Short mmCIF file of C-alpha atoms and ligand atoms in Angstrom, two decimals:
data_model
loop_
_atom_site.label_atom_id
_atom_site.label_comp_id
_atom_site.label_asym_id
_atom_site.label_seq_id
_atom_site.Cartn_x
_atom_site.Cartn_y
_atom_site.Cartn_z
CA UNK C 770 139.22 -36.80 -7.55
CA UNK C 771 141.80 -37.95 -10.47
CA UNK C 772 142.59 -40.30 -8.68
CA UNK C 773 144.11 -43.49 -10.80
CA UNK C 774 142.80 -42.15 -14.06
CA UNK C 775 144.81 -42.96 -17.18
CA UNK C 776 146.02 -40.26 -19.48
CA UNK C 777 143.01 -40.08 -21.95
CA UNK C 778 140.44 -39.70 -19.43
CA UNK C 779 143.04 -37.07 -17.59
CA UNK C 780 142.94 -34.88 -20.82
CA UNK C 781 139.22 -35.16 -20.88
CA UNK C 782 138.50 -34.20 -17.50
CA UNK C 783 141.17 -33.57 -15.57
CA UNK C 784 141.21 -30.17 -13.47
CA UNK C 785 137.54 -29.28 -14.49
CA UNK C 786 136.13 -27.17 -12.06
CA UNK C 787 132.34 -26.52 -12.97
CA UNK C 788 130.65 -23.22 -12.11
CA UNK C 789 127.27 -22.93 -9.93
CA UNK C 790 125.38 -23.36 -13.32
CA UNK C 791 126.52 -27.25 -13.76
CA UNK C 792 127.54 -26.25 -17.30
CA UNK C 793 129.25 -29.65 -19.49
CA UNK C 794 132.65 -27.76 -20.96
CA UNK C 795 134.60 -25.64 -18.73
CA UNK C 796 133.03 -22.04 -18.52
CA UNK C 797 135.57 -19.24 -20.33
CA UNK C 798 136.28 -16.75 -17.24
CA UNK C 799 136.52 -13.39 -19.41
CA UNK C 800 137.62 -11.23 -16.47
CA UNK C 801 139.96 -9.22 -15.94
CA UNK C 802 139.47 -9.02 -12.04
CA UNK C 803 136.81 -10.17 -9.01
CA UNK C 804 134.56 -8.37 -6.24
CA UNK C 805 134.48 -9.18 -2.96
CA UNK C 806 131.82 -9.50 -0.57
CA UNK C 807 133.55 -6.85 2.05
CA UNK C 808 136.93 -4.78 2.31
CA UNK C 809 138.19 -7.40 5.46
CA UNK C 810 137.52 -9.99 2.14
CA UNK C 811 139.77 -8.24 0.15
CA UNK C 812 142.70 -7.84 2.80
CA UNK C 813 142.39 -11.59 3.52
CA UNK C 814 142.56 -12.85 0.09
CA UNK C 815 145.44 -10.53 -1.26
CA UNK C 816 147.15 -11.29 2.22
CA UNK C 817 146.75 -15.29 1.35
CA UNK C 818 144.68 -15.78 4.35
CA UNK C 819 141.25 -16.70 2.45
CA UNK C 820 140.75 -18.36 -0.92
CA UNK C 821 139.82 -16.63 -3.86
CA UNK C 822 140.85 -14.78 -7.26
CA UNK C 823 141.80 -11.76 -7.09
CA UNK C 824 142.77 -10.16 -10.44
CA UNK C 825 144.02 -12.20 -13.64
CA UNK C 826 147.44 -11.59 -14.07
CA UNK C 827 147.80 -13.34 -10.71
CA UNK C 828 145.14 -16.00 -11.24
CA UNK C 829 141.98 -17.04 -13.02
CA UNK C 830 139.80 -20.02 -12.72
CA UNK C 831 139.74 -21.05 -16.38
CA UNK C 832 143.82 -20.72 -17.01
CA UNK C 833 143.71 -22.66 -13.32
CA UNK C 834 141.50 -25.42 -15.18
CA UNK C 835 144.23 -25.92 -17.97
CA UNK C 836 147.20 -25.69 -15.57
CA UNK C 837 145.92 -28.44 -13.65
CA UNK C 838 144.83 -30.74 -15.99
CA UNK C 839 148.24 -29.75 -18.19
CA UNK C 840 150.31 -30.82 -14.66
CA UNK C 841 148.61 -34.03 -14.62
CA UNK C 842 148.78 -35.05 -17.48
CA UNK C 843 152.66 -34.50 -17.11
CA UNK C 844 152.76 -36.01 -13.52
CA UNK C 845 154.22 -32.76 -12.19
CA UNK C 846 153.64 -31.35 -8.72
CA UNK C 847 151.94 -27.89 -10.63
CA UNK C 848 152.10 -25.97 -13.64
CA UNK C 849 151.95 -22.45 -14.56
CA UNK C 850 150.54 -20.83 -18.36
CA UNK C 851 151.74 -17.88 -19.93
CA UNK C 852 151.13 -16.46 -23.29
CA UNK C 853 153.36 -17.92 -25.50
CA UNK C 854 156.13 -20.69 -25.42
CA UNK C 855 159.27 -17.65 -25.64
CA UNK C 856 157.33 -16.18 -22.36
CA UNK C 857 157.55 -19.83 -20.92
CA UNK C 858 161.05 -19.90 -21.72
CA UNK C 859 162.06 -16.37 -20.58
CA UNK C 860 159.79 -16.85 -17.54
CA UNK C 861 161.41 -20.43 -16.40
CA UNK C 862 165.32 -18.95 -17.05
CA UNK C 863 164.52 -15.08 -15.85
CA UNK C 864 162.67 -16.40 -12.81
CA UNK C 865 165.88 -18.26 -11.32
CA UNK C 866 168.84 -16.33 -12.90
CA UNK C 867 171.08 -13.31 -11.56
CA UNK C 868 174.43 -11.63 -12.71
CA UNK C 869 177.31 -14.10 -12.24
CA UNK C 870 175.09 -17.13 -13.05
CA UNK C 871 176.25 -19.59 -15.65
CA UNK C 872 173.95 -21.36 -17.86
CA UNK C 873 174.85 -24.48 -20.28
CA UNK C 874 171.74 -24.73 -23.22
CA UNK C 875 171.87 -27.72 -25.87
CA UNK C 876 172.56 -26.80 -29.59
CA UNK C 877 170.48 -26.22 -32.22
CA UNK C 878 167.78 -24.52 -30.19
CA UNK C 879 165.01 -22.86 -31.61
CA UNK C 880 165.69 -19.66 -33.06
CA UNK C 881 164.42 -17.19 -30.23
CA UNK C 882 165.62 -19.34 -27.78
CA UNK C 883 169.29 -19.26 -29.32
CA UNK C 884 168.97 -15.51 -29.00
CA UNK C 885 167.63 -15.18 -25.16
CA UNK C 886 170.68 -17.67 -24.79
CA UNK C 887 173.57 -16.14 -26.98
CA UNK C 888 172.18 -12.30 -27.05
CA UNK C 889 169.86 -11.38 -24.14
CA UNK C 890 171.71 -13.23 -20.79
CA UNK C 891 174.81 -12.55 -21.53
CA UNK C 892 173.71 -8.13 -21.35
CA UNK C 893 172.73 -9.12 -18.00
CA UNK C 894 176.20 -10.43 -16.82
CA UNK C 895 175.62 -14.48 -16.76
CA UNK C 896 177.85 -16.56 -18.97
CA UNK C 897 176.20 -19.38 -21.21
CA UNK C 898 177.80 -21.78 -22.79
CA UNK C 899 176.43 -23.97 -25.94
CA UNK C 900 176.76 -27.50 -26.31
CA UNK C 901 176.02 -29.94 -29.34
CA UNK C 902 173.14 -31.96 -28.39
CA UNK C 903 174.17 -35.47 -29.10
CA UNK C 904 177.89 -34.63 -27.90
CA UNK C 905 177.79 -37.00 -24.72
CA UNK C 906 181.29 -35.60 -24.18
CA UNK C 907 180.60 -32.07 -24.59
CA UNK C 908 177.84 -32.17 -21.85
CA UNK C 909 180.13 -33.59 -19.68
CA UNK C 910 183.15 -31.23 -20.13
CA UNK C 911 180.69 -28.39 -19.82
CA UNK C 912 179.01 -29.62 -16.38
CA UNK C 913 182.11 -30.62 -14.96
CA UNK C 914 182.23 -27.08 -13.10
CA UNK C 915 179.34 -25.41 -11.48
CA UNK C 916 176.73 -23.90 -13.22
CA UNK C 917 172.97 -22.69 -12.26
CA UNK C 918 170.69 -23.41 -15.27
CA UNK C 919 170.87 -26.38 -18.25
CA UNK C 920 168.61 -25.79 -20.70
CA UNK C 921 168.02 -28.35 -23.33
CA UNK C 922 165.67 -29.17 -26.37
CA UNK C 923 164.96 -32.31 -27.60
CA UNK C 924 164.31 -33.44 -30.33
CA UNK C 925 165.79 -30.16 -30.97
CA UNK C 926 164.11 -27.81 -33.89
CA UNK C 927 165.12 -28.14 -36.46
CA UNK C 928 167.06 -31.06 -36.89
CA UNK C 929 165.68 -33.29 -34.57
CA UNK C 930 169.06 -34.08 -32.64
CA UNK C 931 168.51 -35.43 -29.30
CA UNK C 932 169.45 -35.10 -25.89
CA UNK C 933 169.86 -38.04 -23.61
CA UNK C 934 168.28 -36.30 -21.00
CA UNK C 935 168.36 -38.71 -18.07
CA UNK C 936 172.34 -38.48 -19.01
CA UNK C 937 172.44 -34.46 -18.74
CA UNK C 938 170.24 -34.45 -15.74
CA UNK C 939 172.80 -36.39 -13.77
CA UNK C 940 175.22 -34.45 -14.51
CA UNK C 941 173.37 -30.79 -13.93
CA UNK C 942 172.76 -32.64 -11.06
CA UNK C 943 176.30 -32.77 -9.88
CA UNK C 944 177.43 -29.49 -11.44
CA UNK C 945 174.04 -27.95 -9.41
CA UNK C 946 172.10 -26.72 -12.04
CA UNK C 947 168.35 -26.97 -12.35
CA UNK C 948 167.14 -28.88 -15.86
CA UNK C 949 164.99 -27.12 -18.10
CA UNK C 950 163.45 -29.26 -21.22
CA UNK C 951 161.66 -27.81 -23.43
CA UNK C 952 159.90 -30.56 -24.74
CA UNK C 953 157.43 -28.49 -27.39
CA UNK C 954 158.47 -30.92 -30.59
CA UNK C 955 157.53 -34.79 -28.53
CA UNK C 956 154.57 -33.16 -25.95
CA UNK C 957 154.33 -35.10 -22.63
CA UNK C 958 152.10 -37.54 -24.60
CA UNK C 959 155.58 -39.30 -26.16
CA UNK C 960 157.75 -37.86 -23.52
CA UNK C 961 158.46 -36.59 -19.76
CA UNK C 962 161.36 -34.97 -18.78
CA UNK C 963 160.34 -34.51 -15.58
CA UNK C 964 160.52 -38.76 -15.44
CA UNK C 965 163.85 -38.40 -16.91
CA UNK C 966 165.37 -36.13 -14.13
CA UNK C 967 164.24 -32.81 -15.23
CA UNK C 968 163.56 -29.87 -12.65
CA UNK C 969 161.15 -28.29 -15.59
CA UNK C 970 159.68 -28.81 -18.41
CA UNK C 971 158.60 -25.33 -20.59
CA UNK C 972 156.15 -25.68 -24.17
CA UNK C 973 154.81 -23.89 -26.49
CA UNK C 974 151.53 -24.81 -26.27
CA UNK C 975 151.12 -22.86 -29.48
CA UNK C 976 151.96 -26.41 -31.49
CA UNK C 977 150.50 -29.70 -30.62
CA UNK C 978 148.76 -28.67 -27.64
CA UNK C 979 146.23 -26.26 -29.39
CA UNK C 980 147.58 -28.15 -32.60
CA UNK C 981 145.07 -26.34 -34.55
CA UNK C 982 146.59 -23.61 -35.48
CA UNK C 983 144.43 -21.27 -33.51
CA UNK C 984 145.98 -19.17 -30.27
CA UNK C 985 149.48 -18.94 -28.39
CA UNK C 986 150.07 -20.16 -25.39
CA UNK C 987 153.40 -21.54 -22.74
CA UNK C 988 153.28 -23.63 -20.36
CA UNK C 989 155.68 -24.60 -17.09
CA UNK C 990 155.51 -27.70 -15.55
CA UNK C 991 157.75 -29.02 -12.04
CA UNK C 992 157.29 -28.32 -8.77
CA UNK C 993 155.21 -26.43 -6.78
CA UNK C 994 157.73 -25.00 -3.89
CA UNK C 995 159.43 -23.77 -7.14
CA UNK C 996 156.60 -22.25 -9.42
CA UNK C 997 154.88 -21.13 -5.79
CA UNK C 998 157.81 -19.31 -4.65
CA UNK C 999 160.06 -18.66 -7.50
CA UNK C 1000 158.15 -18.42 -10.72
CA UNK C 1001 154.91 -17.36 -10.18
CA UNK C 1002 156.47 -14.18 -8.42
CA UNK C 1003 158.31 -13.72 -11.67
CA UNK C 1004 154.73 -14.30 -13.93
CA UNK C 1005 152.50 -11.54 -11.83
CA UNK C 1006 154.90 -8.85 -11.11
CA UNK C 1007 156.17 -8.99 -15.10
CA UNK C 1008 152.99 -10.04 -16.70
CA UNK C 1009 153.27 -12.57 -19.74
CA UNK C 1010 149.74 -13.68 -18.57
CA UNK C 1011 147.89 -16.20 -20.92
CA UNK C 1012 144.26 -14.65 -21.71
CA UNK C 1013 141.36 -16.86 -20.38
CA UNK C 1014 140.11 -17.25 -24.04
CA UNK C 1015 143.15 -18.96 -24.87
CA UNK C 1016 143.40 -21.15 -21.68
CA UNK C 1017 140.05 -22.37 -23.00
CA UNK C 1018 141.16 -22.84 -26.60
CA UNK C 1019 143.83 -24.99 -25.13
CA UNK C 1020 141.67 -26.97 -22.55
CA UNK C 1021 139.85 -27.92 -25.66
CA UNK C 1022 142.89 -29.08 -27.47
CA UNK C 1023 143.97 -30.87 -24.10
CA UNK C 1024 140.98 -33.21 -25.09
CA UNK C 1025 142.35 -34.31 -28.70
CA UNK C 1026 146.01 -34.18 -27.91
CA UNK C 1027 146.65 -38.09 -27.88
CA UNK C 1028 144.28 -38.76 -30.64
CA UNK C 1029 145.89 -35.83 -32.61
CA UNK C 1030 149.45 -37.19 -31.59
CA UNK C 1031 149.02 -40.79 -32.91
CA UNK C 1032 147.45 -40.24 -35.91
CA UNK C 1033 150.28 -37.90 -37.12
CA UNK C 1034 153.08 -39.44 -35.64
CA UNK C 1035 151.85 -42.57 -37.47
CA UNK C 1036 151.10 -40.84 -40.46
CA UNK C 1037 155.26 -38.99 -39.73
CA UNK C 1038 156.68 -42.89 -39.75
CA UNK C 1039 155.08 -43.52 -43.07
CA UNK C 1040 156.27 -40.56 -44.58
CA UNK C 1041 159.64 -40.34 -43.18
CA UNK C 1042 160.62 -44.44 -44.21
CA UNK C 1043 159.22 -43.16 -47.93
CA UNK C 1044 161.19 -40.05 -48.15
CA UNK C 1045 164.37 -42.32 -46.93
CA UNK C 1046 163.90 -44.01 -50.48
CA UNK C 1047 163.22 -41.32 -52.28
CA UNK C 1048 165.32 -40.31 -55.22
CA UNK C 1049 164.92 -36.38 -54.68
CA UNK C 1050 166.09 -36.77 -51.13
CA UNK C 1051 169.46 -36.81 -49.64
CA UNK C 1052 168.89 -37.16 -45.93
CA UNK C 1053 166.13 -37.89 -43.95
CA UNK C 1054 166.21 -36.84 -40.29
CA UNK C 1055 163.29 -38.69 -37.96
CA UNK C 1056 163.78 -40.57 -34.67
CA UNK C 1057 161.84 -43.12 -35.62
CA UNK C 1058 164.31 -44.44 -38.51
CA UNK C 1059 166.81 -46.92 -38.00
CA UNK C 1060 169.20 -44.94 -39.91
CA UNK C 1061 169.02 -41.69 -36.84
CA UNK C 1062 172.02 -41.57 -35.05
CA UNK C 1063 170.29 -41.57 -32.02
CA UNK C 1064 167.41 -43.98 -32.70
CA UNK C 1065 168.24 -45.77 -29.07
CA UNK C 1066 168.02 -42.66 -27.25
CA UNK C 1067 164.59 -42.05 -28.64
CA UNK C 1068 163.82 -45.53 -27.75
CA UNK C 1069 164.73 -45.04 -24.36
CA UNK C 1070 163.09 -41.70 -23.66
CA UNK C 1071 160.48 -41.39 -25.97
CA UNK C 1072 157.27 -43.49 -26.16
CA UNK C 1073 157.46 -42.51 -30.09
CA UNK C 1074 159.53 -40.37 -32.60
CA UNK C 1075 156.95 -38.04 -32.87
CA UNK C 1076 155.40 -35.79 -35.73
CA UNK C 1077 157.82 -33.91 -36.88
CA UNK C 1078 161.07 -34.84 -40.02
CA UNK C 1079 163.49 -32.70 -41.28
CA UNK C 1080 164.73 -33.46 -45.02
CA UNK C 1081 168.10 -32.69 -46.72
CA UNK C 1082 167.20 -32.09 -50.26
CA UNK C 1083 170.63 -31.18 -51.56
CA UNK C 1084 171.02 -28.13 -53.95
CA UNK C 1085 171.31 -25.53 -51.41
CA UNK C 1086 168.45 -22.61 -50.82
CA UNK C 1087 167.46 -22.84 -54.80
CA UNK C 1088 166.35 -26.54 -55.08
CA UNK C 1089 164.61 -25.98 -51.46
CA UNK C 1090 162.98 -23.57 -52.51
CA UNK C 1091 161.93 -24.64 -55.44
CA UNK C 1092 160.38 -27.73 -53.44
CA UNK C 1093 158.70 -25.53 -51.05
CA UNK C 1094 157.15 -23.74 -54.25
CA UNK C 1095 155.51 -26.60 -55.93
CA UNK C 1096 153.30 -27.64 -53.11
CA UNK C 1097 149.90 -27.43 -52.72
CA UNK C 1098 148.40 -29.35 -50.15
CA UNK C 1099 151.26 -28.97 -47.89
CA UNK C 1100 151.49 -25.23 -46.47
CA UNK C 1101 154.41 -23.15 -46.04
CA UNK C 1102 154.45 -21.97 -42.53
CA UNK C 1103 156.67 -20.94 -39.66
CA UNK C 1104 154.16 -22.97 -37.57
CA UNK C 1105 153.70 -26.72 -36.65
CA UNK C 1106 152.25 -29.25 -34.49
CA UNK C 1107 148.82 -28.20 -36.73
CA UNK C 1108 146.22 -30.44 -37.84
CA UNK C 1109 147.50 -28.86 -41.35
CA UNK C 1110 150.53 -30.36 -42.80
CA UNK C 1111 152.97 -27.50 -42.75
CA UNK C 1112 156.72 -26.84 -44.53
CA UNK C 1113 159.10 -24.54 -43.43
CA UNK C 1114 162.77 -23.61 -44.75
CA UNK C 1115 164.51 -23.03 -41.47
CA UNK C 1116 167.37 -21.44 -42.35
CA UNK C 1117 165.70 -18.04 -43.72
CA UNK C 1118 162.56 -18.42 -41.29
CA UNK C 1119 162.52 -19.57 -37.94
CA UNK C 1120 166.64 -19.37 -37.88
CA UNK C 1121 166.94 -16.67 -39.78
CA UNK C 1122 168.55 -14.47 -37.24
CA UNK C 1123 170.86 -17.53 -35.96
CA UNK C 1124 174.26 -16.15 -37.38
CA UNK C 1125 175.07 -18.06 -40.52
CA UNK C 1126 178.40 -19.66 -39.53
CA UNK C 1127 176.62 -21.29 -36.21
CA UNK C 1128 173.43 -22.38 -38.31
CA UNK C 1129 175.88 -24.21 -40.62
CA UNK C 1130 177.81 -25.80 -37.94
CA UNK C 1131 174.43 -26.71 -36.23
CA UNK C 1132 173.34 -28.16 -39.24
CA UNK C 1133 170.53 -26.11 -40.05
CA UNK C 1134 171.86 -25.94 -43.87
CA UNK C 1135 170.39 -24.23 -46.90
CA UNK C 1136 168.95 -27.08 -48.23
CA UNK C 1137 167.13 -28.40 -45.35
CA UNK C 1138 163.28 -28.65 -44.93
CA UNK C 1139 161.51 -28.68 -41.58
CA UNK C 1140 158.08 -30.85 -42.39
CA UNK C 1141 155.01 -31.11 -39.52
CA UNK C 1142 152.92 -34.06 -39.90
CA UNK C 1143 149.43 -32.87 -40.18
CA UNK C 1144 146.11 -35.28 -40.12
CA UNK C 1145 145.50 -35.62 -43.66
CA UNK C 1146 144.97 -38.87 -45.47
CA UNK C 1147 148.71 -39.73 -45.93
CA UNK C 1148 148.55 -40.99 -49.30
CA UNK C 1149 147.15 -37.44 -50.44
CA UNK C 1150 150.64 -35.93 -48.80
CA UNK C 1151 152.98 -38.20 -50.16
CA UNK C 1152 151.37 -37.30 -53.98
CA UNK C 1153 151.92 -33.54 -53.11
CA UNK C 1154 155.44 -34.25 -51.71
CA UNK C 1155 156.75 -36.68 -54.93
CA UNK C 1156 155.46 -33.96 -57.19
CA UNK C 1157 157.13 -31.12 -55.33
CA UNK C 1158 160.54 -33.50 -55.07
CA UNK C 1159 160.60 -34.39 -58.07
CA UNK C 1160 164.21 -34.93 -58.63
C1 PLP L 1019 157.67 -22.51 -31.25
C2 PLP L 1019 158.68 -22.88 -30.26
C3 PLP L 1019 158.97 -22.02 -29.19
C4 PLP L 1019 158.29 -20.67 -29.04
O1 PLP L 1019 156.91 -20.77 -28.83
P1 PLP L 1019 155.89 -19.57 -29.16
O2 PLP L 1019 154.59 -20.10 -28.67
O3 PLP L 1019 155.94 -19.32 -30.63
O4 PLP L 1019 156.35 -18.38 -28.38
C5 PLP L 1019 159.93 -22.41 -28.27
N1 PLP L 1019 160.57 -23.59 -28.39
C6 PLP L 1019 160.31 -24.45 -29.40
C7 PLP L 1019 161.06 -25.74 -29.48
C8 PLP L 1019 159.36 -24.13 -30.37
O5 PLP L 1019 159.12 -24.97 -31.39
#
C-alpha cells in the first residue's frame, strides 16, 4: 500500500488501518481485550492459527497502527511500543541477555539508563563495561573480545558527544554483539541507526515523537525474526504495554514530527552560533557548530544536528542556577523534545543519581545547562536567554 511514499506522506498515513465506520483519524481502541465469534475461534487465534486480537498486552489495533507507521518511517522490518522509553530500553537489553553475558554501553548515557547499565545487570551476573563515546580507541579495545550486547546513545544526553555508529557497529559486529541505539535526542527524522549498522534502535517516544509534552511512550525498531521471537515474548509475558490512548496521542504526533523537527532544529542552529558569542557563556556544545569535536561525524550520520545544546556557563551549580532562575519564557523541566522551550540542570536532575566522580569525568559538570529547542519565535528566546545570562 506504502508503497514508494516519501517520509512526510509515511507519517501522515502510514499503517492506518480504518475501522468498518470509514472514520478520517485512526479510531482509539480503548480495550482491554476481544470476543470471539465461537470457543474453536478462540483456540485458533491464541494458538496463531487464525488472525485476530486477542487481549492488549499482547496486541491492539491502534498501538499496531503506530508501530507500523513508526517502522516505516525508520525503514525497519517491524517495531514494537511500550510505555515509556526506560521500558524500551529494559525491554530491548532484558529480552536478549542472561547471566554470563557481557555488555559494552557508550558513556554519558542518560541517567536511568547508566543505572540499568552500572546497577541493575550487573545483580543479575552479566559484566558491562563503559566506554567514552567519542573514544574511537576505547570502542575498539573494548570489542576486541566477545561480548553479547553494545548499547550506545548518540548524541548522548547530556552533552551531546557522539558515537560514530557505523564505526561501533563493525566492530560489535566482529566481537558478536547485537547494536542497540538509542536514538531519542536526533529521531529517525535526522538519523537511522538501523542504516548505519544497527541491530535496534530503542526511543523514548515521550520527547520529539509526542513532542508535546503530553503522554509516555518507547518504541523498538529492527527486525521482525527478532521482535517476533525474542522481544515480543519478553513485552507480553512482563507487561510494559503502551495504553491505546497513548498509541493514539503518538500517531498524532507521528503526523507533525518533521515539521516539528525542522523548525526547532533551525531555530537550535540559530541559538547555538549566538550563545557561541556570547559573553556569559563558556562552552557551547551543538553538532551543528564548527567548533564540536565531532562536527564530521554528525555530518556523516546525521541529516542535521538536531534540537537539542548543552551550555557551559562557568561558575559551578550557583551561577547555573542562578541562570535557570531568571527565566521566564524558557521552562525548567526534566523533559524535552516539547513544542515548549525547556532548561534543565543535569547534574542535580536527570543525573542526579549518576555518582558524582563519573558525572564529572563524563562531563556532566555543575555548571552545565541542558537546553531543548522549542517552536517559539526565536528572537523571543534569545531575549529571555541574554537576560537570564547576563554575565
Ligand atoms: C528520556 C530518555 C529516556 C527515557 O525515556 P522515558 O520515556 O522517560 O522513560 C531514555 N533515553 C534517553 C536518551 C532519553 O532522553
Amino acid at each position: 500500500m506504502s508503497e514508494g511514499w516519501r517520509l512526510r506522506t509515511r507519517l501522515v498515513h502510514g499503517g492506518a488501518a480504518r475501522s468498518a465506520f470509514g472514520e478520517t483519524s485512526e479510531a482509539i481502541f480503548l480495550t482491554s481485550g476481544f470476543v470471539y465469534a465461537s470457543a474453536e475461534e478462540a483456540e485458533a487465534r491464541v494458538a496463531d492459527r487464525a488472525v485476530g486480537y486477542q487481549y492488549t498486552r499482547i496486541a491492539n489495533p491502534t498501538v499496531r497502527m503506530l508501530e507500523e507507521r513508526f517502522a516505516q518511517l525508520e525503514g525497519a522490518e517491524d517495531c514494537a511500543a511500550v510505555a515509556t522509553g526506560m521500558a524500551a530500553v529494559h525491554a530491548a537489553l532484558f529480552c536478549q541477555l542472561r547471566a554470563g553475558a557481557r555488555v559494552v554501553a557508550s558513556a554519558p548515557l542518560f541517567g536511568a539508563c547508566q543505572w540499568i547499565v552500572g546497577d541493575l545487570l550487573p545483580r543479575f551476573g552479566v559484566e558491562t563495561a563503559l566506554v567514552r563515546a567519542a573514544d574511537r580507541e576505547g570502542w575498539e579495545r573494548a570489542l576486541a573480545r566477545p561480548a553479547d550486547v553494545v548499547l550506545v546513545e548518540s548524541p548522548a544526553n547530556p552533552t551531546l558527544e557522539l558515537v560514530d555508529i557505523a564505526h561501533v557497529a563493525r566492530l560489535a559486529k566482529e566481537a558478536g554483539a547485537r547494536l542497540v541505539v538509542d536514538n531519542a535526542f536526533a529521531t529517525p527524522w535526522l538519523q537511522r541507526p538501523l542504516e548505519l549498522g544497527a541491530d535496534l534502535s530503542v526511543y523514548s517516544a515521550t520527547k520529539l515523537i509526542d513532542g508535546q509534552g503530553r503522554c509516555l511512550g518507547g518504541l523498538v525498531a529492527g527486525g521482525s525474526a527478532f521482535i517476533k521471537d525474542t522481544l515480543r515474548p519478553y513485552i507480553r509475558n512482563t507487561g510494559p504495554t503502551l495504553s491505546p490512548f497513548n498509541a493514539w496521542v503518538l500517531l498524532k504526533g507521528l503526523e507533525t514530527l518533521g515539521l516539528r523537527v525542522e523548525t526547532q532544529q533551525a531555530s537550535a542552529q540559530r541559538i547555538a552560533a549566538w550563545l557561541a558569542e556570547h559573553p556569559g557563556v563558556e562552552e557551547v556544545l551543538y553538532p551543528g557548530l564548527a567548533s564540536h569535536p565531532q562536527a564530521e561525524v554528525a555530518r556523516r550520520q546525521m541529516s542535521g544536528p538536531g534540537t537539542m545544546i548543552a551550555i557551559r556557563v562557568g561558575g559551578g551549580r550557583a551561577r547555573a542556577f542562578a541562570a535557570l532562575n531568571r527565566l521566564r519564557l524558557v521552562k525548567i523541566s526534566n523533559n524535552l523534545g516539547d513544542t515548549r522551550s525547556l532548561a534543565t540542570h543535569p547534574a542535580t536532575t536527570t543525573h542526579a543519581k549518576v555518582p558524582a566522580e563519573l558525572r564529572e569525568k563524563l562531563g556532566v559538570s555543575e555548571d552545565l545547562i541542558r537546553l531543548s529547542v522549542g517552536l517559539e519565535e526565536v528572537e523571543d528566546l534569545m531575549a529571555d536567554l541574554d537576560r537570564a545570562l547576563a554575565p
